[in-house]
XYZ file of C-alpha atoms in Angstrom:
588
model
C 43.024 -68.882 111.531
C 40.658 -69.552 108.452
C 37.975 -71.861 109.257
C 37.551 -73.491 105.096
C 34.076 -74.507 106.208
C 32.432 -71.045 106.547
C 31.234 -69.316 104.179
C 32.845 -65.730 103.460
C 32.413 -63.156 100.983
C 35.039 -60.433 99.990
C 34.381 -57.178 98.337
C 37.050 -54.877 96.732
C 36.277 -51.107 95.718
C 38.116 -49.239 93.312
C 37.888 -46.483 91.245
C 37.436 -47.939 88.653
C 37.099 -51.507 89.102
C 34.671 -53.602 91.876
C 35.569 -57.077 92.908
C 34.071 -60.187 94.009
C 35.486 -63.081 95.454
C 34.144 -66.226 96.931
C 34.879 -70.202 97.303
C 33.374 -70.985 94.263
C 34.395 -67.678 92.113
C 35.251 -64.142 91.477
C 33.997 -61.248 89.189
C 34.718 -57.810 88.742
C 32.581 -54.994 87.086
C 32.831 -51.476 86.255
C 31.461 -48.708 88.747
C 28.429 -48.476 87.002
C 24.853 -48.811 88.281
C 21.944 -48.924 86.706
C 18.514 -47.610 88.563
C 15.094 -49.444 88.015
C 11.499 -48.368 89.100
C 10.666 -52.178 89.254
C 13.532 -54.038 90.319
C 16.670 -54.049 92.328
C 19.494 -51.911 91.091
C 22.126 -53.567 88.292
C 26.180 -52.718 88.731
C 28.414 -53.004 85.725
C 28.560 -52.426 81.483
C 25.969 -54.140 79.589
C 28.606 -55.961 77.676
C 29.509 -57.258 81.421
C 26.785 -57.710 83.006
C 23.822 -59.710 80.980
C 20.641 -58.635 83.154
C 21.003 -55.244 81.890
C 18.299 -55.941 79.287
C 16.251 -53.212 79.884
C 16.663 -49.184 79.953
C 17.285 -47.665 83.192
C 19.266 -44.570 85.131
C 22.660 -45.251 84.675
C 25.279 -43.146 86.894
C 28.932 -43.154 86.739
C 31.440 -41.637 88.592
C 30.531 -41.952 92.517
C 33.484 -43.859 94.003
C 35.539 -40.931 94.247
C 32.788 -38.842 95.347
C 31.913 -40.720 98.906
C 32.348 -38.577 101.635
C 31.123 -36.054 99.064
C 28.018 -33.679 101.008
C 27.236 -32.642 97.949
C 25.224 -35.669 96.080
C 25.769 -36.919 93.032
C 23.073 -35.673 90.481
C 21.984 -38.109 87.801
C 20.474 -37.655 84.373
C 16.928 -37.383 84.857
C 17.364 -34.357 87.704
C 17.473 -36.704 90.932
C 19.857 -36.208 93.258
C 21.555 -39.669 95.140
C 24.645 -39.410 98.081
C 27.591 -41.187 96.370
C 28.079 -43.589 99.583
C 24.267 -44.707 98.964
C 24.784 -45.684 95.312
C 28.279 -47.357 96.161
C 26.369 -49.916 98.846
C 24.126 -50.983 96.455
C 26.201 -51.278 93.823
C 28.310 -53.416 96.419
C 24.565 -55.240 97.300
C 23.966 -56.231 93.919
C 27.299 -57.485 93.676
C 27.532 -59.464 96.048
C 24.023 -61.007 94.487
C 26.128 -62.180 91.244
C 29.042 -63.358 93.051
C 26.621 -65.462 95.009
C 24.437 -66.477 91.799
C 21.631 -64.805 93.841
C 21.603 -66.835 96.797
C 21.370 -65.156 100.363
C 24.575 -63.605 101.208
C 26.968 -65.172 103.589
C 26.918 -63.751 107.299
C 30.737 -63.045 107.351
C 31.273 -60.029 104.715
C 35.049 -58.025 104.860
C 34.673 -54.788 102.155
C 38.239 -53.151 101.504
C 38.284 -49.479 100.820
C 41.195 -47.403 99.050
C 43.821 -46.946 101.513
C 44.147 -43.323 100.089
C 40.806 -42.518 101.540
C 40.121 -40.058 104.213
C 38.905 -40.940 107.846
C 35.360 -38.868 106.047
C 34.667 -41.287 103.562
C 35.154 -44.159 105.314
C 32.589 -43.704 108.437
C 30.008 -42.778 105.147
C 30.546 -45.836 103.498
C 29.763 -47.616 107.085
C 27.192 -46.131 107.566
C 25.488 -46.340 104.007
C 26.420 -50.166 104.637
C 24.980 -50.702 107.696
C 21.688 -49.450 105.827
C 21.226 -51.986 103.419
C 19.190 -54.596 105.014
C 21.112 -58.012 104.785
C 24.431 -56.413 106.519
C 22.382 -54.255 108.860
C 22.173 -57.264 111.346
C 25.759 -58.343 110.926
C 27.993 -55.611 109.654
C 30.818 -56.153 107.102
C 34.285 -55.463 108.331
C 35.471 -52.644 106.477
C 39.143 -52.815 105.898
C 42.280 -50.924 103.669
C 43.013 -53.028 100.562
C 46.832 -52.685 101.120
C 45.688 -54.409 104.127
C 43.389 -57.051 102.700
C 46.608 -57.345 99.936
C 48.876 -58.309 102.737
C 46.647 -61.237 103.925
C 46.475 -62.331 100.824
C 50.020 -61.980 99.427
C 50.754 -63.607 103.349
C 48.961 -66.741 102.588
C 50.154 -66.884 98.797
C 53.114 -66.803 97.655
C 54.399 -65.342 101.090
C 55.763 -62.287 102.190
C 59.324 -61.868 104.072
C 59.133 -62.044 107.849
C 61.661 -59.693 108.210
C 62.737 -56.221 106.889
C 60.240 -53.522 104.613
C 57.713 -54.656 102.218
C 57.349 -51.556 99.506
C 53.374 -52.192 98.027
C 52.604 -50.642 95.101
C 48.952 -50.940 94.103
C 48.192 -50.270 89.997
C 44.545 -49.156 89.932
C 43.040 -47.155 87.184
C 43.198 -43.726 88.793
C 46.844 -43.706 89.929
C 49.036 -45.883 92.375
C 48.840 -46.325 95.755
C 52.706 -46.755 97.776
C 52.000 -48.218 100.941
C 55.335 -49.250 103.146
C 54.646 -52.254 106.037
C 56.482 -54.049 108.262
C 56.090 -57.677 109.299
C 52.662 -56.615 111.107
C 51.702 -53.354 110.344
C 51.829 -49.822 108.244
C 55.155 -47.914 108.960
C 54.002 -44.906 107.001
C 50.847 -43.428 105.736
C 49.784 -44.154 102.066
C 51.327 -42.097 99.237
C 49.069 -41.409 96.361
C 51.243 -41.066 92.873
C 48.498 -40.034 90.235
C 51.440 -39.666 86.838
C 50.894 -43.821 86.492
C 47.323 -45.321 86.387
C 45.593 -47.407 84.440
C 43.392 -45.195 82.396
C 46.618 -43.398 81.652
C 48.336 -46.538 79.826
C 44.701 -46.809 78.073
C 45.312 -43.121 76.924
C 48.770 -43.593 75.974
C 48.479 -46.495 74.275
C 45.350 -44.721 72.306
C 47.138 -41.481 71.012
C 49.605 -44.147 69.811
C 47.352 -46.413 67.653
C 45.887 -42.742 66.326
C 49.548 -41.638 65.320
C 50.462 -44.883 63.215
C 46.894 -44.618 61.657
C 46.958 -40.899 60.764
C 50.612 -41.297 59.301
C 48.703 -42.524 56.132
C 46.782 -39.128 55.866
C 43.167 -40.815 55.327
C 42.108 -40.706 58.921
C 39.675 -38.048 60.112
C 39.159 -37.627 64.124
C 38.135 -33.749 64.049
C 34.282 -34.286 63.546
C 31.661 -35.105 65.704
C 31.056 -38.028 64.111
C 34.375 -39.546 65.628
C 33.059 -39.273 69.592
C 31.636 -42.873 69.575
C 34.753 -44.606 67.169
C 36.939 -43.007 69.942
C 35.550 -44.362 72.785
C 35.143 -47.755 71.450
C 38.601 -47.530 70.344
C 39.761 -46.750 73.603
C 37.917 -50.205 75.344
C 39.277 -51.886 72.281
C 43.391 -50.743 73.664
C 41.979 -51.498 76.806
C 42.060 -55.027 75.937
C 44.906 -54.893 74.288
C 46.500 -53.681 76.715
C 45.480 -56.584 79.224
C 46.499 -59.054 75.913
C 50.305 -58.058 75.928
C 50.748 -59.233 80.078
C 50.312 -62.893 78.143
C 51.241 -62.302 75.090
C 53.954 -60.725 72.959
C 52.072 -59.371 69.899
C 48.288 -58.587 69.236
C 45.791 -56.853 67.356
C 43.058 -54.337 68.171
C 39.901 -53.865 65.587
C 39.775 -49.983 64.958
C 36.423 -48.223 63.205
C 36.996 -44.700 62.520
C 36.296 -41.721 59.725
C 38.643 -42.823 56.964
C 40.349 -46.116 58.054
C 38.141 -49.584 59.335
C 40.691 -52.567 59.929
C 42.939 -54.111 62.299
C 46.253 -52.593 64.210
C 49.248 -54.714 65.245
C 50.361 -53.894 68.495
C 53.362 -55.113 70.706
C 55.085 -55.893 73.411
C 57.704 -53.923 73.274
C 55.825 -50.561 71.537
C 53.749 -50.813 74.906
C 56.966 -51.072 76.863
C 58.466 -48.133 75.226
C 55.583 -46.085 75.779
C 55.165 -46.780 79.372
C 58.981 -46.250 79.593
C 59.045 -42.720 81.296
C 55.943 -43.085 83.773
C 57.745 -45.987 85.262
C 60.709 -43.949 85.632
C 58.596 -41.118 87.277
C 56.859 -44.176 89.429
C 60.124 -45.194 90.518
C 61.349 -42.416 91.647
C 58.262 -41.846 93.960
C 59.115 -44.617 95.266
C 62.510 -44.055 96.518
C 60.523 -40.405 97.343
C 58.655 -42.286 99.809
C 61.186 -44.414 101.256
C 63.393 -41.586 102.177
C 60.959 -39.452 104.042
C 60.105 -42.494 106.327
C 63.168 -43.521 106.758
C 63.607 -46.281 105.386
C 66.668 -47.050 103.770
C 67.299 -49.480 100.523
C 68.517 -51.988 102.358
C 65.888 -52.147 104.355
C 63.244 -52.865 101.952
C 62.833 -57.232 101.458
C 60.494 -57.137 98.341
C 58.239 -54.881 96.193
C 54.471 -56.315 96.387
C 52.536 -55.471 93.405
C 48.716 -55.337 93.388
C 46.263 -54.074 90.580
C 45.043 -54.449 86.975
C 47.913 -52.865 85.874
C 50.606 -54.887 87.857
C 49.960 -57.766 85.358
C 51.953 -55.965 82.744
C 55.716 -57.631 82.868
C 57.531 -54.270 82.421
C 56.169 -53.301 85.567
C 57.797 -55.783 87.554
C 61.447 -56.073 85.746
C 61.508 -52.084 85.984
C 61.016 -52.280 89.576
C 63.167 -55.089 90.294
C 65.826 -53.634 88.233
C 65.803 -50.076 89.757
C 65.019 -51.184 93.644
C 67.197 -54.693 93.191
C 64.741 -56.663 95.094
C 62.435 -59.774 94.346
C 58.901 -58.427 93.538
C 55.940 -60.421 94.559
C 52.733 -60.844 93.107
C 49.967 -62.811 92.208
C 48.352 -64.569 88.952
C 45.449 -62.245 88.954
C 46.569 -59.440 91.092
C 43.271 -57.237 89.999
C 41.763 -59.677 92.717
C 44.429 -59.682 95.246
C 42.320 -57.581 97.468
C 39.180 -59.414 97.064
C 40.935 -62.217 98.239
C 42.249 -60.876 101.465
C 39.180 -59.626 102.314
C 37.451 -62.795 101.715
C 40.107 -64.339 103.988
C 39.456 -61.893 106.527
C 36.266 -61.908 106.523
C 36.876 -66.368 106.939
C 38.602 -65.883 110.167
C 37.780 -67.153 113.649
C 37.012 -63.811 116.417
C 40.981 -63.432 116.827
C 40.683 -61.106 113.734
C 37.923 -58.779 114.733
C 40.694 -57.822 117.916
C 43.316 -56.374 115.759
C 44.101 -55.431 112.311
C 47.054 -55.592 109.988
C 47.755 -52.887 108.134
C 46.205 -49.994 109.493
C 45.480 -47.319 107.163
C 47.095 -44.448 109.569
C 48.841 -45.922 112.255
C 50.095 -43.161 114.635
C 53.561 -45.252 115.310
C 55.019 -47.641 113.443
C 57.126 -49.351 116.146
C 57.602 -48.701 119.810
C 61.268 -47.378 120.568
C 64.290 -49.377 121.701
C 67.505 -49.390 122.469
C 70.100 -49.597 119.841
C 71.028 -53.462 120.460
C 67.543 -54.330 119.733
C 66.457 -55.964 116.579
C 63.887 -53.692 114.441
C 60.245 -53.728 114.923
C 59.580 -54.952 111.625
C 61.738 -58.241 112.318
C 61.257 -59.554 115.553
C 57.360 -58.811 116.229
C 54.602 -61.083 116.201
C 51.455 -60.262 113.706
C 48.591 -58.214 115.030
C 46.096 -61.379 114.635
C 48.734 -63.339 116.516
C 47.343 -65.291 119.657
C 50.677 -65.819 121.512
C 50.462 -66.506 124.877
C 53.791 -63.753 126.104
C 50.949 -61.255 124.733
C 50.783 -59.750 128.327
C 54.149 -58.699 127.888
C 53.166 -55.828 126.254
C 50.995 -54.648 128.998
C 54.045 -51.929 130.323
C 54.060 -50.476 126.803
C 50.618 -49.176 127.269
C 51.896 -46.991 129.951
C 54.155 -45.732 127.748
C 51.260 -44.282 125.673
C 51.573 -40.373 126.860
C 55.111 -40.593 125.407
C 54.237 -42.089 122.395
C 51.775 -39.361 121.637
C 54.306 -36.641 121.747
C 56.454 -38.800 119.356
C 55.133 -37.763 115.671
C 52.128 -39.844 114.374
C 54.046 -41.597 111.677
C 57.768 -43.176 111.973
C 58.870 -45.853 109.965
C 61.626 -46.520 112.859
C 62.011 -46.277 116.474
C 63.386 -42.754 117.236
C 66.519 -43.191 119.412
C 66.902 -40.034 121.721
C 70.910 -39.753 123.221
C 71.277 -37.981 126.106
C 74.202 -35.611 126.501
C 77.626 -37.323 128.670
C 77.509 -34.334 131.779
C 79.961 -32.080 131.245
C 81.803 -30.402 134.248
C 81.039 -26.656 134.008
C 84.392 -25.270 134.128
C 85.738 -21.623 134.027
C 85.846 -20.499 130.875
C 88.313 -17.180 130.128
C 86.707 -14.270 128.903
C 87.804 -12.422 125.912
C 90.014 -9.868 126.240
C 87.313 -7.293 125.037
C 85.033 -7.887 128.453
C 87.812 -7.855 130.581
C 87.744 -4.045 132.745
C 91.579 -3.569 132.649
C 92.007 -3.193 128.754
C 88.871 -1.195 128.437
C 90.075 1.147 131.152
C 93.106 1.396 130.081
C 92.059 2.417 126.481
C 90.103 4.973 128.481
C 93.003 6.800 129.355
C 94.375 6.503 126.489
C 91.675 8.266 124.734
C 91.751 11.163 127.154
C 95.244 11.571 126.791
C 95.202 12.158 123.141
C 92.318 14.659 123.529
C 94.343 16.668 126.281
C 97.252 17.026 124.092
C 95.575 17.574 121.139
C 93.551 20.144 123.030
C 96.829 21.557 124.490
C 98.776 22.173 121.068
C 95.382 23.911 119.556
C 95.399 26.054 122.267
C 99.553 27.095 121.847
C 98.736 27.468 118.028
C 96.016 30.114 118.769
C 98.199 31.982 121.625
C 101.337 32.312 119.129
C 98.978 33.785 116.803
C 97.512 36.461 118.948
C 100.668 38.947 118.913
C 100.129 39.537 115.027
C 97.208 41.717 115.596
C 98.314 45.330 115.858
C 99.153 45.047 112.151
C 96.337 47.452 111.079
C 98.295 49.838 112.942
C 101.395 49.878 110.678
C 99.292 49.431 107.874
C 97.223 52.454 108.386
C 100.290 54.482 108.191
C 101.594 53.847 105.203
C 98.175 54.289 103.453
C 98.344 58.144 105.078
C 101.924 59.019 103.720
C 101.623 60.879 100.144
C 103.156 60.459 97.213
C 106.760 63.071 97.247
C 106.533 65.945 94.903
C 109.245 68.168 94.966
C 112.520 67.362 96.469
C 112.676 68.256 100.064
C 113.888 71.448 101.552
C 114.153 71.237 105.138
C 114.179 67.566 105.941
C 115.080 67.652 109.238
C 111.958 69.535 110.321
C 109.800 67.613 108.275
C 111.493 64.057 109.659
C 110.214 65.518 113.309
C 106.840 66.071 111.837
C 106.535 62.479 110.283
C 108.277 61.263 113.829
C 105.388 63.357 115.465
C 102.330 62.035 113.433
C 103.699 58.989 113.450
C 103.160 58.344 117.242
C 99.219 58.941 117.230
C 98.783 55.798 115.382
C 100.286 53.243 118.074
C 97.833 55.398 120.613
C 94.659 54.799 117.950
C 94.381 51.490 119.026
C 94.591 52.364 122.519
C 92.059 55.993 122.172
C 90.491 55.948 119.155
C 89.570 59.643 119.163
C 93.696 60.634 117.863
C 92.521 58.101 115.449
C 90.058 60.307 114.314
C 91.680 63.654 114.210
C 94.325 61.892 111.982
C 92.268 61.043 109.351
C 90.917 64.210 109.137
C 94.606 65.688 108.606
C 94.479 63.258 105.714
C 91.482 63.739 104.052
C 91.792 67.246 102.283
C 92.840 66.502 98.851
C 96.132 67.988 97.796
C 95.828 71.571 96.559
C 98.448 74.104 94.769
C 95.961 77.614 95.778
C 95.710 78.793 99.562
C 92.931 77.720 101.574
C 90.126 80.336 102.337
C 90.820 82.473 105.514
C 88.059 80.552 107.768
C 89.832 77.160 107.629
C 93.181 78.685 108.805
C 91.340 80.716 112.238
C 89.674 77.503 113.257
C 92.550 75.643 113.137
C 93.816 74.678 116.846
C 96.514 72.539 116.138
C 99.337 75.152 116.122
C 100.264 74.614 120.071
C 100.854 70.245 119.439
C 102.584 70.279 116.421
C 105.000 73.146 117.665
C 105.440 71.605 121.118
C 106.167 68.381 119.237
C 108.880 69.976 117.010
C 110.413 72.064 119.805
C 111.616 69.035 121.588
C 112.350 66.689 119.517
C 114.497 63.921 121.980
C 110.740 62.150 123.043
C 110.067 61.891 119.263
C 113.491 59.638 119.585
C 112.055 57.812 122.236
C 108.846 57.082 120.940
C 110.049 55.044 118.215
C 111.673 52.519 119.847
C 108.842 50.007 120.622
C 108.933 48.498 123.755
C 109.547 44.670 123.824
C 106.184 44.130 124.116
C 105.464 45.273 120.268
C 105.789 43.513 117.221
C 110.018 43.041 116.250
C 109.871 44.701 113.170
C 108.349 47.981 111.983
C 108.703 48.885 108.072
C 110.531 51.955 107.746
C 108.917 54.874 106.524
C 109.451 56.917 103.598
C 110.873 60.280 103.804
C 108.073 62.986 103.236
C 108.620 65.349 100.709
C 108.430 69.382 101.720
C 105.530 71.167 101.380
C 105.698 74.263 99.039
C 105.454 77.247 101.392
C 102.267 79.385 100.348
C 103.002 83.138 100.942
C 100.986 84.871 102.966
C 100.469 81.625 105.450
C 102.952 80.056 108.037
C 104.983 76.647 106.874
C 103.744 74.589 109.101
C 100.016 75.341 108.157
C 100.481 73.947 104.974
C 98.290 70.932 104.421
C 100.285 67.468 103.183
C 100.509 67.004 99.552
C 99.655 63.896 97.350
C 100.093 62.333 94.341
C 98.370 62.423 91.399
């Protein structure tokens, strides 16, 4: 609980933006320090911060580089670690929140919940170095944590269901979801809606209302420093219109010097599609924790930026739930830190809000309420706190769970079911595939079978050449025939040598040469007609002509049908020589 009586400090760090809080009041400067040979170092703008009278080493641009090995180099050459500068910019203050008295023992600095495990140990560490926190360190805490404490105490948060926080800083938005006690899911970063972005926006639309004119001139050099003091001039503006409706920025540049009317509603207009883009992260992030829109209570809005009404109407409107937020919600942080840091020892035990928890809620059964609506807060000194003691033994199966889960996982196990027989299909039973085994052998025999009775049928039709050769050997008739019966034996006689040529080839032979003289009118010479030694076959074949009869009937075993051949013509008898010497003659 808060002990009012002891003094407490808190410290916020942004990116763009420190904060101070304590009892008596608050301030907030720009991450700016200022180095000095002769004194302590100065944090903040000179137009901030009065004791800047004097020139010094001014560096910019070091929150976002703690963790960083690499150090931050500044303008004269020297070379600083980014976690050094940021604890004594956080020293000095702490000085001016204080008025320069000596700081107060109990210190709470919140870090960017976005920040890595990295950065934060360096920022300890550069802390515990300065020498009025090295005896007593500060507690160094989330600000969506140190926002939760403070939006607890006032105006209140729901004690049941999901709390959405959206933090506005000047870099981008942090979306942070929480339960009654603690972080459900790790903090989303959306970097399309910042701060400086509105500034920027809101600047390229004062320059395109001036340059509609045609006098104003932003393309030299000479237009660098207008710029920039134009841009802390929409700045302010900007900050105007979350109190008021209408308001007007001074503007000093090349061509035009005079005042701009700004509004409400131009501001809205502009800002119209980031907030849709911010929206939809949201939901983004919702759905990949889990967490469904009715789940979510309220929308807590932190920042410079969440001062600006169209930031809460468009996120009422789109989520349909209340959004909560403070007066000065640049300082919300600050304030829970400062609260934190007020706190008896109960705080130091636990945390709220941690910036990675590795559950979000232990698992229960399905009748059980939800973690985020029946648990008591991690500061909580309840006496039942021993009943938590058998969760711890339930750590090893928490660790195989994964490290974020914005809801208990509920694991169902299966209702046994009695193995039972199940029928095979009718492809991996044996009978069908044997059966198609004979099958397929069956058609094979029988299609080997019938090949086999084609090629025997065709086998008989090859003593063709024989009847063919015959024909070829018969000449062309001449004269009409004068003894046909004798030369009818003769054809009958020449005609049985070629059934025995396929059988002995060498009658074969002696036939062809019978046919091969050419056909001649004149009488051979004498030598032919002594060597010839046929005389004894042909007349033995004429002088008994009944096995010339026989010979031409085929047996059964021959072909059916044998062409007839044609009748011979005689051969003119050559004086001188007998008939039957004659050779055959041919046509021409």
């Amino acid at each position: 609980m808060t002990d009012p009586t002891k003094p407490a400090i808190g410290l916020s760090v942004g990116a763009t933006m420190l904060s101070a809080v304590t009892p008596e009041r608050s301030i907030t400067r720009r991450p700016v320090i200022t180095l000095f040979r002769h004194r302590s170092p100065e944090v903040g703008l000179p137009s901030e911060n009065p004791r800047l009278d004097e020139p010094g080493l001014v560096i910019t641009d070091f929150v976002d580089r703690v963790g960083d090995p690499v150090p931050v180099v500044a303008a004269d050459g020297s070379v600083h670690p980014a976690e050094a500068l940021l604890a004594d910019a956080l020293r000095a203050l702490a000085y001016t929140a204080t008025a320069g008295r000596p700081l107060p023992p109990a210190t709470a600095i919140t870090h960017p919940a976005h920040w890595r495990a990295a950065a934060v140990d360096a920022l300890r560490r550069a802390v515990g170095r300065i020498p009025e926190w090295s005896a007593n360190e500060p507690l160094l805490i989330p600000d969506a944590g140190a926002a939760a404490t403070a939006l607890q105490a006032d105006p209140g948060l729901p004690s049941r269901g999901v709390v959405a926080l959206c933090d506005f800083g000047g870099s981008g938005t942090s979306i942070t979801l929480f339960g009654a006690d603690q972080a459900i899911a790790p903090t989303v970063r959306h970097l399309d809606f910042s701060g400086d972005l509105v500034d920027q926006g809101l600047l390229a639309h004062v320059l395109a209302e001036l340059s509609a004119g045609g006098t104003l001139d932003v393309t030299g050099t000479s237009a660098i420093g207008s710029l920039t003091r134009l841009r802390a001039e929409c700045r302010a503006a900007k900050e105007r219109l979350s109190t008021v409706t209408v308001t007007a920025l001074p503007a000093e540049l090349p061509g035009f010097r005079g005042d701009v009317r700004l509004t409400r509603a131009e501001l809205d207009e502009m800002m119209r599609q980031a907030l849709a883009g911010l929206v939809t992260a949201v939901q983004d992030t919702m759905a990949r924790a889990g967490v469904r829109p009715g789940d979510v209570a309220a929308v807590a809005s932190i920042g410079g930026a969440a001062a600006i009404p169209v930031i809460t109407t468009t996120l009422s409107e789109h989520l349909r739930v209340p959004v909560i937020t403070t007066p000065r919600p640049a300082l919300t942080a600050a304030i829970g830190a400062a609260l934190r840091a007020a706190r008896g020892p109960a705080d130091t035990s636990a945390t709220a809000l941690a910036p990675a928890p590795v559950l979000a809620a232990e698992p229960v059964a399905p009748g059980e309420p939800g973690p985020a609506t029946g648990r008591a807060l991690a500061w909580s000194e309840a006496a039942d706190l021993p009943d938590l003691a058998p969760v711890a033994r339930r750590a090893p199966v928490r660790e195989a769970l994964p490290p974020v889960s914005p809801r208990p996982e509920l694991d169902f196990e299966p209702d046994p079911v009695p193995a039972t027989e199940t029928s095979l299909p009718w492809y991996r039973r044996p009978m069908p595939v044997v059966v198609g085994a004979l099958l397929v052998i069956a058609i094979a025999g029988a299609g080997t079978a019938v090949a086999l009775r084609v090629d025997s049928g065709a086998a008989p039709a090859t003593p063709s050449p024989s009847i063919t050769t015959t024909p070829q050997a018969a000449p062309v008739p001449v004269d009409a025939p004068t003894s046909a019966p004798v030369q009818n034996q003769a054809v009958q006689a020449t005609g049985v040598p070629p059934r025995t040529v396929v059988q002995a080839p060498a009658p074969a032979t002696q036939t062809e040469i019978v046919q091969a003289p050419p056909v001649t009118t004149e009488a051979p010479p004498p030598p032919p007609v002594t060597e010839t030694q046929t005389t004894t076959v042909v007349t033995t074949t004429v002088s008994t002509p009944p096995p010339v009869t026989e010979t031409v009937a085929p047996p059964s075993s021959q072909p059916p049908f044998i062409p007839t051949i044609p009748t011979i013509p005689p051969i003119p008898t050559i004086p001188g020589l007998p008939q039957f010497l004659l050779p055959p003659q041919t046509s021409r």
